[in-house]
Short mmCIF file of C-alpha atoms in Angstrom, two decimals:
data_model
loop_
_atom_site.label_atom_id
_atom_site.label_comp_id
_atom_site.label_asym_id
_atom_site.label_seq_id
_atom_site.Cartn_x
_atom_site.Cartn_y
_atom_site.Cartn_z
CA MET A 1 -40.72 78.29 63.36
CA ASN A 2 -43.45 77.43 65.87
CA ARG A 3 -42.27 75.34 68.75
CA GLU A 4 -43.01 74.84 72.45
CA LYS A 5 -40.64 76.99 74.43
CA ILE A 6 -39.20 77.44 77.91
CA ILE A 7 -37.82 80.91 78.69
CA VAL A 8 -34.81 81.50 80.97
CA ILE A 9 -34.90 84.93 82.66
CA ASP A 10 -31.23 85.89 83.41
CA PHE A 11 -30.35 87.73 86.53
CA GLY A 12 -26.63 87.71 85.88
CA GLY A 13 -25.90 84.17 86.88
CA GLN A 14 -22.77 82.41 85.52
CA TYR A 15 -24.84 79.38 84.51
CA ASN A 16 -27.46 81.05 82.37
CA GLN A 17 -26.42 79.28 79.19
CA LEU A 18 -26.09 75.97 81.02
CA VAL A 19 -29.71 76.15 82.22
CA ALA A 20 -30.92 76.62 78.64
CA ARG A 21 -28.71 73.78 77.41
CA ARG A 22 -29.99 71.40 80.05
CA VAL A 23 -33.61 72.14 79.12
CA ARG A 24 -32.72 71.50 75.48
CA GLU A 25 -31.18 68.19 76.43
CA CYS A 26 -34.75 67.30 77.53
CA SER A 27 -35.84 67.89 73.92
CA VAL A 28 -37.52 71.15 74.77
CA TYR A 29 -36.47 74.40 73.11
CA CYS A 30 -35.23 77.14 75.42
CA GLU A 31 -34.08 80.77 75.04
CA ILE A 32 -32.43 83.29 77.37
CA TYR A 33 -33.76 86.79 78.09
CA SER A 34 -32.69 89.56 80.41
CA TYR A 35 -34.74 90.26 83.57
CA LYS A 36 -35.33 93.72 82.00
CA THR A 37 -37.46 92.12 79.26
CA ASP A 38 -40.98 93.64 79.18
CA LEU A 39 -43.68 91.50 80.63
CA GLU A 40 -45.88 91.98 77.56
CA GLN A 41 -43.07 90.62 75.39
CA ILE A 42 -42.80 87.57 77.61
CA LYS A 43 -46.63 87.02 77.39
CA ALA A 44 -46.48 87.35 73.59
CA MET A 45 -43.90 84.54 73.38
CA ASN A 46 -46.47 82.22 74.97
CA PRO A 47 -43.87 80.12 76.83
CA LYS A 48 -44.78 76.79 78.39
CA GLY A 49 -42.62 77.71 81.44
CA ILE A 50 -40.24 80.25 82.85
CA ILE A 51 -36.93 79.63 84.74
CA LEU A 52 -35.31 82.38 86.84
CA THR A 53 -31.50 82.01 87.07
CA GLY A 54 -29.09 82.59 89.84
CA GLY A 55 -27.17 85.81 90.18
CA PRO A 56 -24.37 87.49 92.22
CA ASN A 57 -26.56 90.04 94.14
CA SER A 58 -28.62 89.89 97.29
CA CYS A 59 -32.23 90.32 96.20
CA TYR A 60 -33.14 92.43 99.20
CA GLU A 61 -30.52 95.24 98.48
CA ASP A 62 -31.46 98.47 96.73
CA GLY A 63 -30.88 98.23 93.00
CA ALA A 64 -30.66 94.46 92.86
CA PRO A 65 -32.16 92.86 89.74
CA SER A 66 -35.85 92.15 90.33
CA CYS A 67 -39.19 91.36 88.74
CA GLY A 68 -42.78 92.24 89.62
CA LYS A 69 -45.43 90.05 91.14
CA GLU A 70 -47.22 90.05 87.79
CA LEU A 71 -44.68 87.57 86.40
CA PHE A 72 -46.01 84.99 88.90
CA ARG A 73 -49.59 85.70 88.02
CA LEU A 74 -49.45 84.93 84.33
CA GLY A 75 -50.63 81.34 84.85
CA ILE A 76 -47.33 80.15 83.42
CA PRO A 77 -45.21 77.70 85.54
CA VAL A 78 -42.12 79.37 87.12
CA LEU A 79 -39.03 77.73 88.53
CA GLY A 80 -36.61 79.92 90.51
CA LEU A 81 -33.01 78.79 90.95
CA CYS A 82 -30.83 80.06 93.72
CA TYR A 83 -31.16 83.93 93.41
CA GLY A 84 -34.30 83.29 91.31
CA ALA A 85 -35.76 81.25 94.19
CA GLN A 86 -34.87 83.95 96.77
CA LEU A 87 -36.35 86.63 94.59
CA MET A 88 -39.59 84.63 94.11
CA MET A 89 -40.00 84.34 97.90
CA LEU A 90 -39.17 87.96 98.62
CA THR A 91 -41.51 89.23 95.82
CA LEU A 92 -44.43 87.08 97.06
CA GLY A 93 -44.10 87.98 100.77
CA GLY A 94 -41.42 85.72 102.15
CA ARG A 95 -38.26 86.77 103.94
CA VAL A 96 -34.60 86.47 102.62
CA CYS A 97 -31.61 87.37 104.64
CA LYS A 98 -27.91 86.60 105.13
CA ALA A 99 -27.46 82.93 105.93
CA PRO A 100 -25.98 82.06 109.37
CA VAL A 101 -23.98 79.29 107.61
CA ARG A 102 -22.85 79.83 104.05
CA GLU A 103 -23.23 76.69 101.83
CA TYR A 104 -20.91 76.09 98.95
CA GLY A 105 -20.17 72.84 97.03
CA LYS A 106 -21.70 69.43 97.07
CA ILE A 107 -24.35 69.20 99.84
CA GLU A 108 -26.70 66.29 100.67
CA VAL A 109 -30.32 67.49 100.33
CA THR A 110 -33.37 65.70 101.64
CA VAL A 111 -36.32 66.07 99.20
CA ASP A 112 -40.02 65.49 99.37
CA LYS A 113 -40.54 62.75 96.68
CA SER A 114 -44.26 63.48 96.48
CA SER A 115 -43.55 66.78 94.77
CA ARG A 116 -43.82 66.69 90.95
CA LEU A 117 -40.42 68.36 90.86
CA PHE A 118 -38.71 65.45 92.57
CA GLY A 119 -40.51 62.48 91.09
CA GLY A 120 -38.04 59.63 90.64
CA VAL A 121 -35.35 61.52 92.63
CA SER A 122 -33.65 59.87 95.53
CA GLU A 123 -34.87 61.10 99.02
CA LYS A 124 -31.34 62.10 99.88
CA THR A 125 -29.50 63.43 96.82
CA ILE A 126 -26.23 65.38 96.27
CA CYS A 127 -26.77 68.94 95.03
CA TRP A 128 -24.51 71.91 94.28
CA MET A 129 -25.07 74.84 96.62
CA SER A 130 -23.59 78.32 96.18
CA HIS A 131 -25.21 80.97 98.37
CA ASN A 132 -24.53 83.55 101.11
CA ASP A 133 -28.26 84.40 101.56
CA TYR A 134 -31.04 82.00 102.33
CA ILE A 135 -34.85 81.87 102.53
CA GLU A 136 -35.62 82.42 106.23
CA THR A 137 -39.45 82.44 105.77
CA ILE A 138 -41.36 81.07 102.74
CA ALA A 139 -44.00 83.19 101.13
CA PRO A 140 -47.70 82.53 101.87
CA GLY A 141 -49.12 79.62 99.92
CA PHE A 142 -45.76 77.74 99.63
CA GLN A 143 -44.65 74.63 101.36
CA VAL A 144 -41.09 73.41 101.97
CA ILE A 145 -40.13 70.40 99.79
CA ALA A 146 -36.36 70.12 100.42
CA ARG A 147 -33.93 70.95 103.19
CA THR A 148 -30.41 70.46 104.46
CA PRO A 149 -29.15 70.79 108.08
CA ALA A 150 -27.97 74.37 107.36
CA CYS A 151 -30.68 75.36 104.90
CA PRO A 152 -34.30 74.87 106.15
CA VAL A 153 -35.71 75.87 102.74
CA ALA A 154 -33.61 74.16 100.05
CA ALA A 155 -36.77 74.08 97.90
CA ALA A 156 -40.41 75.20 98.09
CA GLN A 157 -43.50 74.94 96.03
CA TRP A 158 -46.98 76.43 95.52
CA GLU A 159 -48.27 73.50 93.63
CA GLU A 160 -51.71 74.91 92.72
CA ARG A 161 -49.99 77.87 90.98
CA ASN A 162 -47.14 75.84 89.51
CA LEU A 163 -44.51 77.96 91.28
CA TYR A 164 -41.29 76.28 92.42
CA ALA A 165 -38.16 77.61 94.10
CA ILE A 166 -34.84 75.73 94.44
CA GLN A 167 -31.93 77.04 96.43
CA PHE A 168 -29.34 74.84 94.73
CA HIS A 169 -28.25 74.57 91.06
CA PRO A 170 -29.86 71.57 89.25
CA GLU A 171 -28.26 72.67 85.95
CA VAL A 172 -24.66 71.83 86.94
CA LEU A 173 -23.24 68.30 86.74
CA HIS A 174 -22.32 68.31 90.44
CA THR A 175 -26.07 68.02 91.21
CA GLN A 176 -26.33 64.34 90.59
CA GLU A 177 -30.08 64.20 89.69
CA GLY A 178 -30.39 67.80 88.42
CA THR A 179 -31.33 66.86 84.89
CA LYS A 180 -34.10 64.72 86.20
CA MET A 181 -35.44 67.63 88.24
CA LEU A 182 -35.44 69.89 85.20
CA HIS A 183 -37.03 67.10 83.12
CA ASN A 184 -39.75 66.90 85.77
CA PHE A 185 -40.34 70.66 85.57
CA VAL A 186 -40.61 70.92 81.80
CA TYR A 187 -42.65 67.72 81.28
CA HIS A 188 -44.70 67.23 84.49
CA VAL A 189 -45.22 70.82 85.51
CA CYS A 190 -45.13 72.74 82.15
CA GLY A 191 -46.65 69.91 80.13
CA CYS A 192 -44.10 69.94 77.33
CA THR A 193 -44.05 67.07 74.88
CA GLY A 194 -40.42 67.23 73.67
CA THR A 195 -40.58 68.51 70.11
CA TRP A 196 -36.99 69.85 69.96
CA LYS A 197 -35.20 67.25 67.86
CA MET A 198 -32.15 67.89 65.72
CA ASP A 199 -33.38 66.00 62.66
CA THR A 200 -36.56 68.08 62.77
CA PHE A 201 -34.50 71.26 63.18
CA VAL A 202 -32.32 70.48 60.21
CA GLU A 203 -35.15 69.53 57.86
CA SER A 204 -37.38 72.44 58.80
CA GLY A 205 -34.34 74.80 58.67
CA ILE A 206 -33.57 73.69 55.08
CA GLN A 207 -37.13 74.18 54.03
CA ALA A 208 -37.29 77.67 55.69
CA ILE A 209 -34.09 78.71 53.91
CA ARG A 210 -35.44 77.46 50.55
CA ARG A 211 -38.67 79.49 50.99
CA LYS A 212 -36.78 82.62 52.05
CA VAL A 213 -34.11 82.54 49.29
CA GLY A 214 -36.37 81.51 46.39
CA SER A 215 -34.31 82.10 43.28
CA GLY A 216 -31.88 84.56 45.00
CA LYS A 217 -28.13 84.41 45.20
CA VAL A 218 -26.44 83.66 48.53
CA LEU A 219 -22.89 84.46 49.71
CA CYS A 220 -21.19 82.71 52.63
CA ALA A 221 -17.93 83.54 54.37
CA LEU A 222 -16.55 80.08 54.93
CA SER A 223 -13.77 79.72 57.51
CA GLY A 224 -13.62 75.95 57.64
CA GLY A 225 -14.59 75.93 61.24
CA VAL A 226 -17.53 73.89 62.49
CA ASP A 227 -20.09 76.68 62.60
CA SER A 228 -19.50 78.15 59.16
CA SER A 229 -19.13 74.64 57.67
CA VAL A 230 -22.49 73.44 59.00
CA ALA A 231 -24.13 76.68 57.90
CA ALA A 232 -22.65 76.26 54.34
CA VAL A 233 -23.84 72.67 54.04
CA MET A 234 -27.34 73.60 55.17
CA LEU A 235 -27.41 76.34 52.50
CA SER A 236 -25.98 74.03 49.88
CA LYS A 237 -28.69 71.39 50.56
CA ALA A 238 -31.40 74.16 50.46
CA VAL A 239 -30.37 76.17 47.36
CA GLY A 240 -27.46 74.27 45.74
CA SER A 241 -25.40 76.29 43.27
CA GLN A 242 -27.17 79.51 44.15
CA LEU A 243 -24.66 79.58 47.01
CA THR A 244 -21.16 81.01 46.67
CA CYS A 245 -18.68 80.29 49.49
CA VAL A 246 -15.64 82.58 49.85
CA PHE A 247 -12.82 81.14 51.87
CA VAL A 248 -10.29 83.76 52.98
CA ASP A 249 -7.02 82.13 53.93
CA HIS A 250 -5.47 84.84 56.13
CA GLY A 251 -2.33 82.79 56.88
CA LEU A 252 -3.35 82.32 60.51
CA LEU A 253 -4.89 78.86 60.14
CA ARG A 254 -3.70 75.58 61.60
CA LYS A 255 -1.16 73.46 59.66
CA ASN A 256 -2.62 72.39 56.28
CA GLU A 257 -6.04 73.62 57.20
CA GLY A 258 -6.53 75.73 54.04
CA ASP A 259 -5.94 72.72 51.87
CA GLU A 260 -8.22 70.53 53.99
CA VAL A 261 -11.06 73.10 53.67
CA GLU A 262 -10.64 73.21 49.88
CA GLU A 263 -10.62 69.41 49.70
CA VAL A 264 -14.02 69.31 51.44
CA PHE A 265 -15.72 72.29 49.88
CA GLY A 266 -13.84 72.90 46.66
CA PRO A 267 -14.81 71.69 43.17
CA HIS A 268 -13.77 68.07 43.88
CA GLY A 269 -15.77 67.94 47.11
CA PRO A 270 -19.24 66.40 47.65
CA TYR A 271 -21.19 69.65 47.93
CA ASP A 272 -23.08 71.60 45.25
CA LEU A 273 -21.77 75.12 45.72
CA ASN A 274 -19.45 77.68 44.17
CA PHE A 275 -16.14 77.78 46.12
CA ILE A 276 -13.64 80.67 45.94
CA ARG A 277 -10.37 80.50 47.87
CA VAL A 278 -8.48 83.74 48.45
CA ASN A 279 -4.85 83.44 49.48
CA ALA A 280 -4.35 86.70 51.42
CA GLN A 281 -1.58 85.66 53.83
CA GLU A 282 0.81 88.51 52.94
CA ARG A 283 -1.85 91.20 53.28
CA PHE A 284 -2.60 90.08 56.82
CA TYR A 285 1.03 89.77 57.84
CA GLU A 286 1.79 93.24 56.57
CA LYS A 287 -1.23 94.77 58.55
CA LEU A 288 -0.10 92.95 61.72
CA LYS A 289 3.55 94.06 61.57
CA GLY A 290 4.64 95.60 64.79
CA VAL A 291 1.22 95.18 66.51
CA GLU A 292 1.30 93.48 69.96
CA GLU A 293 -1.99 94.45 71.74
CA PRO A 294 -4.49 91.55 71.60
CA GLU A 295 -7.67 93.55 70.96
CA LYS A 296 -5.93 95.63 68.28
CA LYS A 297 -4.85 92.45 66.56
CA ARG A 298 -8.38 91.12 66.62
CA LYS A 299 -9.76 94.32 65.05
CA ILE A 300 -7.10 94.44 62.34
CA ILE A 301 -7.76 90.79 61.38
CA GLY A 302 -11.49 91.37 61.41
CA GLY A 303 -11.23 94.59 59.42
CA GLU A 304 -8.89 93.14 56.78
CA PHE A 305 -11.10 90.08 56.46
CA ILE A 306 -14.04 92.37 55.69
CA ARG A 307 -12.06 94.24 53.09
CA VAL A 308 -10.90 91.01 51.35
CA PHE A 309 -14.39 89.60 51.53
CA GLU A 310 -15.88 92.78 50.10
CA GLU A 311 -13.49 92.75 47.18
CA GLU A 312 -14.60 89.16 46.31
CA ALA A 313 -18.27 90.04 46.75
CA LYS A 314 -17.94 92.87 44.20
CA LYS A 315 -16.39 90.45 41.73
CA ILE A 316 -19.38 88.09 42.13
CA GLY A 317 -21.86 90.91 41.46
CA SER A 318 -25.37 91.16 42.81
CA VAL A 319 -26.05 89.01 45.83
CA ASP A 320 -29.30 88.80 47.79
CA PHE A 321 -28.37 87.09 51.05
CA LEU A 322 -25.30 86.80 53.30
CA VAL A 323 -24.81 83.68 55.40
CA GLN A 324 -23.23 83.95 58.83
CA GLY A 325 -22.30 81.09 61.15
CA THR A 326 -23.64 82.83 64.26
CA ILE A 327 -24.52 80.44 67.11
CA TYR A 328 -26.51 81.09 70.28
CA PRO A 329 -23.54 81.72 72.67
CA ASP A 330 -22.39 84.41 70.17
CA VAL A 331 -25.76 86.14 70.60
CA VAL A 332 -25.55 86.01 74.41
CA GLU A 333 -21.87 86.99 74.70
CA SER A 334 -22.35 89.89 72.32
CA GLY A 335 -24.84 91.47 74.77
CA LEU A 336 -27.99 90.69 72.71
CA GLY A 337 -29.35 88.07 75.05
CA GLY A 338 -29.48 87.68 78.81
CA GLU A 339 -27.32 89.81 81.11
CA SER A 340 -23.86 88.81 79.79
CA ALA A 341 -21.30 91.46 79.20
CA VAL A 342 -19.70 91.86 75.78
CA ILE A 343 -16.75 89.47 76.10
CA LYS A 344 -15.41 89.23 72.53
CA SER A 345 -15.36 91.73 69.67
CA HIS A 346 -15.16 89.28 66.75
CA HIS A 347 -18.58 87.67 67.01
CA ASN A 348 -20.64 88.07 63.84
CA VAL A 349 -23.93 89.16 65.44
CA GLY A 350 -26.46 91.83 64.92
CA GLY A 351 -27.66 92.24 61.36
CA LEU A 352 -26.20 93.46 58.05
CA PRO A 353 -22.62 94.51 57.65
CA ASP A 354 -22.31 98.12 56.46
CA TYR A 355 -19.68 97.39 53.77
CA VAL A 356 -21.75 95.73 51.07
CA ASP A 357 -25.41 95.80 49.90
CA PHE A 358 -27.27 92.64 50.82
CA ARG A 359 -30.99 92.29 51.19
CA GLU A 360 -30.87 90.15 54.28
CA VAL A 361 -28.63 87.99 56.55
CA ILE A 362 -29.30 84.30 57.01
CA GLU A 363 -28.10 82.80 60.28
CA PRO A 364 -29.28 79.23 60.14
CA LEU A 365 -27.51 78.24 63.41
CA ARG A 366 -28.41 81.26 65.48
CA ASP A 367 -30.55 79.16 67.85
CA LEU A 368 -27.96 76.42 68.49
CA PHE A 369 -25.32 75.84 71.14
CA LYS A 370 -22.00 74.41 69.94
CA ASP A 371 -22.79 70.75 70.82
CA GLU A 372 -26.11 71.18 68.94
CA VAL A 373 -24.23 72.53 65.90
CA ARG A 374 -22.11 69.35 65.88
CA ARG A 375 -25.25 67.21 66.10
CA ALA A 376 -26.76 69.19 63.21
CA GLY A 377 -23.56 68.55 61.27
CA LEU A 378 -23.78 64.87 61.68
CA GLU A 379 -27.46 64.98 60.65
CA LEU A 380 -26.35 66.77 57.44
CA GLY A 381 -23.85 63.99 56.70
CA ILE A 382 -20.71 66.14 57.24
CA PRO A 383 -17.61 63.92 58.02
CA GLU A 384 -16.90 63.45 61.75
CA LYS A 385 -13.36 64.73 61.21
CA LEU A 386 -14.84 68.14 60.31
CA VAL A 387 -17.70 68.11 62.72
CA PHE A 388 -15.48 67.34 65.75
CA ARG A 389 -12.65 69.70 64.67
CA GLN A 390 -11.28 71.58 67.65
CA PRO A 391 -12.83 75.01 68.21
CA PHE A 392 -10.82 77.71 66.46
CA PRO A 393 -11.24 81.47 66.97
CA GLY A 394 -12.10 83.81 64.09
CA PRO A 395 -8.75 85.70 64.36
CA GLY A 396 -7.00 82.30 64.20
CA LEU A 397 -3.37 82.06 65.35
CA GLY A 398 -3.30 85.77 65.68
CA ILE A 399 -4.56 85.35 69.21
CA ARG A 400 -2.44 82.28 69.91
CA ILE A 401 0.71 84.20 69.27
CA VAL A 402 1.46 86.57 72.19
CA GLY A 403 2.88 89.83 70.93
CA GLU A 404 3.76 90.60 67.26
CA VAL A 405 2.61 88.17 64.62
CA THR A 406 5.29 87.20 62.02
CA PRO A 407 5.36 84.51 59.38
CA GLU A 408 8.17 82.75 61.25
CA LYS A 409 6.08 82.69 64.48
CA VAL A 410 3.08 81.41 62.61
CA VAL A 411 5.12 78.43 61.35
CA MET A 412 6.39 77.69 64.87
CA VAL A 413 2.93 77.62 66.42
CA GLN A 414 1.48 75.67 63.49
CA GLU A 415 4.12 72.96 63.86
CA ALA A 416 3.94 72.77 67.68
CA ASP A 417 0.13 72.67 67.58
CA ALA A 418 0.10 69.86 64.94
CA ILE A 419 2.48 67.78 67.12
CA TYR A 420 0.34 68.37 70.19
CA ARG A 421 -2.89 67.43 68.44
CA GLU A 422 -1.35 64.37 66.91
CA GLU A 423 -0.02 63.07 70.24
CA ILE A 424 -3.37 63.82 72.03
CA ALA A 425 -5.18 61.75 69.33
CA ARG A 426 -2.59 59.02 69.51
CA ALA A 427 -3.16 58.75 73.32
CA GLY A 428 -6.94 58.46 72.71
CA LEU A 429 -7.64 61.73 74.51
CA ASP A 430 -9.00 63.77 71.56
CA LYS A 431 -12.69 63.01 72.30
CA THR A 432 -12.39 63.48 76.02
CA ILE A 433 -10.82 66.95 76.25
CA GLY A 434 -13.02 69.97 75.56
CA GLN A 435 -10.44 72.07 73.83
CA TYR A 436 -6.64 71.85 73.42
CA PHE A 437 -4.05 73.77 71.43
CA ALA A 438 -0.51 75.18 71.49
CA ALA A 439 0.11 78.92 71.85
CA LEU A 440 3.45 80.82 71.32
CA THR A 441 4.45 82.98 74.22
CA ASN A 442 6.48 86.16 73.80
CA MET A 443 9.05 84.86 76.29
CA ARG A 444 12.58 83.91 75.11
CA SER A 445 15.08 82.16 77.29
CA VAL A 446 18.48 80.52 77.25
CA GLY A 447 18.74 76.84 76.47
CA VAL A 448 21.31 74.25 75.43
CA MET A 449 20.81 72.07 72.39
CA GLY A 450 23.62 69.91 70.96
CA ASP A 451 26.27 71.57 73.19
CA GLU A 452 25.20 74.99 71.73
CA ARG A 453 23.61 77.87 73.56
CA THR A 454 20.16 78.83 72.23
CA TYR A 455 17.99 81.85 72.90
CA ASP A 456 14.56 80.81 71.65
CA TYR A 457 10.75 80.99 72.40
CA ALA A 458 8.65 79.08 74.82
CA VAL A 459 5.40 77.46 73.73
CA ALA A 460 2.42 76.93 76.09
CA LEU A 461 0.18 73.94 75.82
CA ARG A 462 -3.47 74.56 76.78
CA ALA A 463 -6.10 71.82 77.41
CA VAL A 464 -9.40 72.29 79.24
CA ASN A 465 -12.51 70.33 80.13
CA THR A 466 -15.70 72.32 79.81
CA VAL A 467 -19.45 71.72 79.34
CA ASP A 468 -20.53 75.19 78.15
CA PHE A 469 -17.21 76.97 77.39
CA MET A 470 -18.28 79.64 79.88
CA THR A 471 -16.28 77.99 82.65
CA ALA A 472 -13.43 75.51 82.23
CA GLU A 473 -11.00 73.45 84.24
CA THR A 474 -7.55 72.29 83.21
CA ALA A 475 -7.47 68.82 81.73
CA GLU A 476 -5.29 66.28 83.53
CA ILE A 477 -3.14 64.98 80.68
CA PRO A 478 -0.89 62.02 81.66
CA PHE A 479 2.60 63.17 82.31
CA PRO A 480 4.15 60.72 79.80
CA VAL A 481 1.99 62.23 77.05
CA LEU A 482 3.12 65.77 77.94
CA THR A 483 6.74 64.60 78.07
CA LYS A 484 6.45 63.13 74.63
CA VAL A 485 4.83 66.31 73.22
CA MET A 486 7.59 68.38 74.81
CA ASN A 487 10.34 66.28 73.34
CA ARG A 488 8.90 66.30 69.85
CA ILE A 489 8.30 70.08 69.80
CA ILE A 490 11.78 70.95 70.99
CA ASN A 491 13.44 68.48 68.64
CA GLU A 492 11.25 69.11 65.58
CA VAL A 493 10.31 72.85 65.69
CA ASN A 494 13.00 75.40 65.06
CA GLY A 495 12.92 78.42 67.37
CA ILE A 496 11.44 76.69 70.42
CA ASN A 497 13.47 75.55 73.40
CA ARG A 498 10.90 75.39 76.22
CA VAL A 499 7.39 73.90 76.64
CA PHE A 500 5.00 74.92 79.39
CA TYR A 501 1.59 73.45 80.43
CA ASP A 502 -1.02 76.07 81.35
CA LEU A 503 -2.88 75.17 84.53
CA THR A 504 -5.14 78.17 84.60
CA SER A 505 -8.97 77.60 84.90
CA LYS A 506 -11.67 79.91 83.41
CA PRO A 507 -12.24 82.09 85.34
CA PRO A 508 -9.85 83.75 86.14
CA GLY A 509 -8.33 83.01 82.72
CA THR A 510 -9.93 82.71 79.34
CA ILE A 511 -9.77 79.53 77.23
CA GLU A 512 -7.86 81.30 74.45
CA PHE A 513 -4.57 83.07 75.21
CA GLU A 514 -5.37 86.57 74.09
#
C-alpha cells in the first residue's frame, strides 16, 4: 500500500509509540524503526521525514546509541527530540554535556514564532522537559529557536537543510501545543498532505485482502476481543463465506462473554462467515491445575489454545490463509520494531505458526494502534458495544487470578468483575477510564459476615488512565462508587470478604496483574 510516510528512529525512549501515534493523529502514516536500521533501508522507504526519539543514555558516552552524519545528509527533513536533539547536535559538531540544572516536568519555554516549527504556537508555551544533559553549544549552521532560563538551547534549527532539534517532548499531553508543533513539522517542513484516513485504510485493506485471497479459504482464531473481531469483520466483508472463524472458549472469559461472541458472529449474527465455537473449559482447567507461576500459566494457556485450534483446523481441511489480530504495539513489544524489549510472550507476531500448514498469514491490523483499530471497527459498522469493549488479554482471567486457577476462582472473579463494570458504567465513567477490571488475589483473610467468622479471598480493583498503554496512572474513581462496588461484591459473590483498590502506576507495575 503506497502512502506518504514519516519514520520514527527509536533510541530506547519510553515515548516511541506515542510519537508515532501523534503523527498519525495528523493524518500522516508513521512507523517505528530501531536506530540500528541500515541507512540504505531507510533511503529505500523514501520517507517524507524522520523523527529521532528520546532515550535514557547520554549521547557522548561510549557505547551510547548513535547514528552517522549521513542520516542528516539524505535531504530528508529530520526532527530530533530530547536525546535525538542532543545526538543531532553532537554528531554535527555541537557540544552536549551534563546540565548544571536538571529540568523535569512542565516548564515554560519561549519560542521563536518565525520558525516553521512554531507557526501558530504561543511565544511562551508550557512544555514537558525530562533531561539531565543539555546542548551547551549548537552545531555549525544551526540557530537557537527556543529557550528556558535553565536551558539556553530548548530548540534549534538549520532551516535550509530542514534539520530541527527540540530538547523537550512535544508528543506528550503535558506539552500544551505539542501536537501543533508536530503538525507543523510533518506539513510545513516535510510537505505531507495528510492521506492517512481510516475510511481509506479500511476500503483499501478490504480490496487488498480480496486480491490476495482470491478463491482461497481463510481461517481466523476469533477471541471476541476488539482486535480479532475487527480483523474477522474485515475478512468477512472481503471474502464472505470463504472465511471460517474458530472461537475457542477456554473458560477464562468474562461473565457471559462466550454467549455474547456467538450472538454477534454466530449463525444468527449479521456477518457472512462460518462460525465454530469450541467449549474447551475443562481441558484448560485440567492443564492449569496446581500451576501458580504467571509466565508458566501464559504458556500453558497459549499452548493448549494452539492444540485446540489445530484440532479444529484439521477438521475443516485444506486452508490457504490464517488471520491474526496482530496490531502495531504487538509488533513493537515483541521486539520486531524499535528498541523495545520483549515484554509479553502471548503476542501473535512473526509469521506462520509451526503447527499447521498454511500458505500465508494475513494480519489486516498490523499497522494500527489500538485507538485506530476501534476507529476501523466503527468504519466497518461493528456495534459500539463491541468496539469499545474493555481490553482483555489473550490468556484471559488466567492472569487476573493470582496463583492457581480453579473453576471456583474463575466464577468469583467473573462475578466481581461484572459488578465492577456495571457500576462504573452506571456512574458514567466507562468512556473516561482507559482500562478497568477486577482481579482475584491469592490472599485469604479473616472476616465477619452475619455474625459468622469467614476465611475468604480478597479481590483487587484496577482502573487506569492511559494514552498509549505503555505508561498509565491510577484513575481517581469517586469514593462512593468504590464503596458501592465493594458492598455489592462482598454481599453478592461467595468466597470474597475483602476488596482492595490498586493505586500502582505503570511503571513500576503493569496494567494487568500477572
